[in-house]
Tab-separated table of C-alpha atoms in Angstrom:
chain	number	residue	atom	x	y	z
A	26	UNK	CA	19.206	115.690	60.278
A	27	UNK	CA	19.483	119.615	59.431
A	28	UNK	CA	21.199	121.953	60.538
A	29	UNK	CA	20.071	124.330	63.461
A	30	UNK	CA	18.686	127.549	62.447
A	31	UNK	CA	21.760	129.871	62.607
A	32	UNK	CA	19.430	132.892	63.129
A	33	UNK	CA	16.055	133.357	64.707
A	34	UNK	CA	13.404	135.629	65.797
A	35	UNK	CA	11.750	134.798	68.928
A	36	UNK	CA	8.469	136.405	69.338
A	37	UNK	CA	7.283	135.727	72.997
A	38	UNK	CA	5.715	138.002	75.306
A	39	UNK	CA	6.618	136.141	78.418
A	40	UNK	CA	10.370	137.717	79.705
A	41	UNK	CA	10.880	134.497	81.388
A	42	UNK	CA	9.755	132.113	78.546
A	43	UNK	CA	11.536	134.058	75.958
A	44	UNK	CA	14.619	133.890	77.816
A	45	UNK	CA	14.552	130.416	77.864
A	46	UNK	CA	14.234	129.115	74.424
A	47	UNK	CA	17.283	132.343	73.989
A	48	UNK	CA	19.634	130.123	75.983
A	49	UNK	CA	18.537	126.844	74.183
A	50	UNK	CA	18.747	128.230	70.655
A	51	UNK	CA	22.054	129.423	71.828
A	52	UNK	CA	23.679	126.640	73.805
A	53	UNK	CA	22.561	124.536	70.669
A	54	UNK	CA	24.258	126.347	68.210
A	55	UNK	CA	22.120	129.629	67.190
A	56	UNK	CA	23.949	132.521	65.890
A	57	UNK	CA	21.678	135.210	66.043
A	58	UNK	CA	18.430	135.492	68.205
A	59	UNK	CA	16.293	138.526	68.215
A	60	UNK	CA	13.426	138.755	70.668
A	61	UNK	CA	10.027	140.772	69.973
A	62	UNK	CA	6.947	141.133	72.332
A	63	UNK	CA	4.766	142.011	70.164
A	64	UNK	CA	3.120	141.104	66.663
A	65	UNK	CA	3.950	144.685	65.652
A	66	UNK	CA	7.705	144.629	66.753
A	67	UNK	CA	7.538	140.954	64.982
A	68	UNK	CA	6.644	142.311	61.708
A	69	UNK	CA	9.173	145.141	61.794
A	70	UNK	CA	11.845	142.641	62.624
A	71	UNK	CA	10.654	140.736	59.845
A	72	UNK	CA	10.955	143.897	57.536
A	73	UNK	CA	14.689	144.269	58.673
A	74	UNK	CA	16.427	141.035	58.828
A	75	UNK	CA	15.705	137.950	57.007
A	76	UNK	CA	15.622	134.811	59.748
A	77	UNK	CA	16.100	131.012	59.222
A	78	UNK	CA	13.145	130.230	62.178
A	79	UNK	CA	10.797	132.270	64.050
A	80	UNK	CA	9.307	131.223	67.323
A	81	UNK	CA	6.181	132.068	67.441
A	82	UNK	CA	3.759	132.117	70.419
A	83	UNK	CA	0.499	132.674	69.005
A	84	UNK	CA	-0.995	134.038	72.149
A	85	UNK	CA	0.740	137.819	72.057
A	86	UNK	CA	-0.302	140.699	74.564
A	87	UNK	CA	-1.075	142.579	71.242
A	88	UNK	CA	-3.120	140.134	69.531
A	89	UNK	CA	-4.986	136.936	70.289
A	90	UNK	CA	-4.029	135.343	67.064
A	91	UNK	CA	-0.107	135.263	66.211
A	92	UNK	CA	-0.603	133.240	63.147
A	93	UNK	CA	-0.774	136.471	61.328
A	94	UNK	CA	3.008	136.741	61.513
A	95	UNK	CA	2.731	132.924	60.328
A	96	UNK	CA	0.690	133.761	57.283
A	97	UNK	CA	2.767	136.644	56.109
A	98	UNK	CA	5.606	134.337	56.347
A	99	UNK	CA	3.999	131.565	54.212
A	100	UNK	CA	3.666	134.489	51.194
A	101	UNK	CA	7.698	134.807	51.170
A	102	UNK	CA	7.495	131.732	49.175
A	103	UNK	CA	11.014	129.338	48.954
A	104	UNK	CA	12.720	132.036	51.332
A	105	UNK	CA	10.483	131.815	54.028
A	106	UNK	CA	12.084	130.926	57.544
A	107	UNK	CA	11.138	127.738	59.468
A	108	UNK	CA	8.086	128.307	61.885
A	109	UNK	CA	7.902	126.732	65.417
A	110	UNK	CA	4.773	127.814	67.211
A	111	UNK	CA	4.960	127.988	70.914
A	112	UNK	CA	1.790	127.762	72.252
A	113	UNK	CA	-0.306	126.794	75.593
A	114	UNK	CA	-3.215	125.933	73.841
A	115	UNK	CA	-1.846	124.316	70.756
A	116	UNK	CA	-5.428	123.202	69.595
A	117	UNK	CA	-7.009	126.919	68.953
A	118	UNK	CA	-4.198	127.149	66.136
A	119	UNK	CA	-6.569	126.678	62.781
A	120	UNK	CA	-5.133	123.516	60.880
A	121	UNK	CA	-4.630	125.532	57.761
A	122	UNK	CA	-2.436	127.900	59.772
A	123	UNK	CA	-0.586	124.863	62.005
A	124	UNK	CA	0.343	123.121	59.018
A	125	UNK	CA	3.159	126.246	57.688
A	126	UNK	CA	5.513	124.234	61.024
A	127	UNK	CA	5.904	122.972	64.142
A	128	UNK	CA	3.496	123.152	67.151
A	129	UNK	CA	5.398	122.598	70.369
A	130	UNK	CA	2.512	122.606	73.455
A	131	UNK	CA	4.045	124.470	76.297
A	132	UNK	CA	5.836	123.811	78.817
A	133	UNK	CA	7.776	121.759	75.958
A	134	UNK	CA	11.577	119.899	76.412
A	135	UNK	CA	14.583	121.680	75.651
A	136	UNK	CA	15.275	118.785	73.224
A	137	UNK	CA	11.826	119.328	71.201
A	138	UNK	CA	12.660	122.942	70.548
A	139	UNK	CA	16.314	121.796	69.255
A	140	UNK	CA	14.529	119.490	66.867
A	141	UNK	CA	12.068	121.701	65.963
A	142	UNK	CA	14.916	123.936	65.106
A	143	UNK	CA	16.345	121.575	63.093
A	144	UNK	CA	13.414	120.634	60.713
A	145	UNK	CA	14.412	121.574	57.003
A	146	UNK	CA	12.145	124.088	55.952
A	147	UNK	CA	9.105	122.452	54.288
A	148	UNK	CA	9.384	119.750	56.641
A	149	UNK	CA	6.725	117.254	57.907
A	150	UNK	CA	4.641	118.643	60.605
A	151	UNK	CA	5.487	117.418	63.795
A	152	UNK	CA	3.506	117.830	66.988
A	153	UNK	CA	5.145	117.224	70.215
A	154	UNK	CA	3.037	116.661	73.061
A	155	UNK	CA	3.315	118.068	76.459
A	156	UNK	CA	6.107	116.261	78.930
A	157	UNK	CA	4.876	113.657	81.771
């Protein structure tokens, strides 16, 4: 298995939710996390600090479609950090757009995100449905 991502940008705009997958990513072994609200603040982040994973919920108070950050990801080429989308409604991602990484249906297990974090860049797309 890989590594954990040692640094990552969580873009949630749920305090509570973001919070969360904070204290996973850390207790698991995360370096770095940096949380953004927005797809705005996402794409500054981006701009300022290069990530191994981004969280991604695709459902943003500032836009209805986060897989823009996901797309301008996909054009960093080899470099580009590991994508996890975090999303309640995991089928209005477009296919083309869910296969750059990881669709975890919310509410996901702690243990889902950890292996979602640990997915080698590139890595088969794995869906992992919502708990019993």
């Amino acid at each position: 298995m890989s590594k954990l991502a040692k640094t990552i940008l969580v873009v949630e705009d749920d305090t509570l939710i973001a919070m969360a997958i904070e204290a996973i990513a850390s207790d698991a072994g995360a370096e770095s996390i940096d949380t953004c609200t927005t797809t705005s603040e996402a794409l500054v982040a981006l701009k300022n600090k290069d990530y191994d994973a981004v969280v991604l919920d695709v459902h943003l108070s500032d836009s209805d479609d986060g897989w823009e950050v996901a797309e301008l990801l996909q054009n960093l080429g080899p470099a580009a950090p590991k994508i996890v989308f975090s999303t309640g409604s995991p089928d209005s991602i477009p296919e083309d757009i869910a296969r750059f990484g990881t669709v975890l249906a919310k509410p996901y297990q702690e243990k889902d995100l950890v292996a979602a974090l640990q997915l080698p860049v590139g890595g088969l797309l794995r869906r992992f449905a919502r708990p019993a």
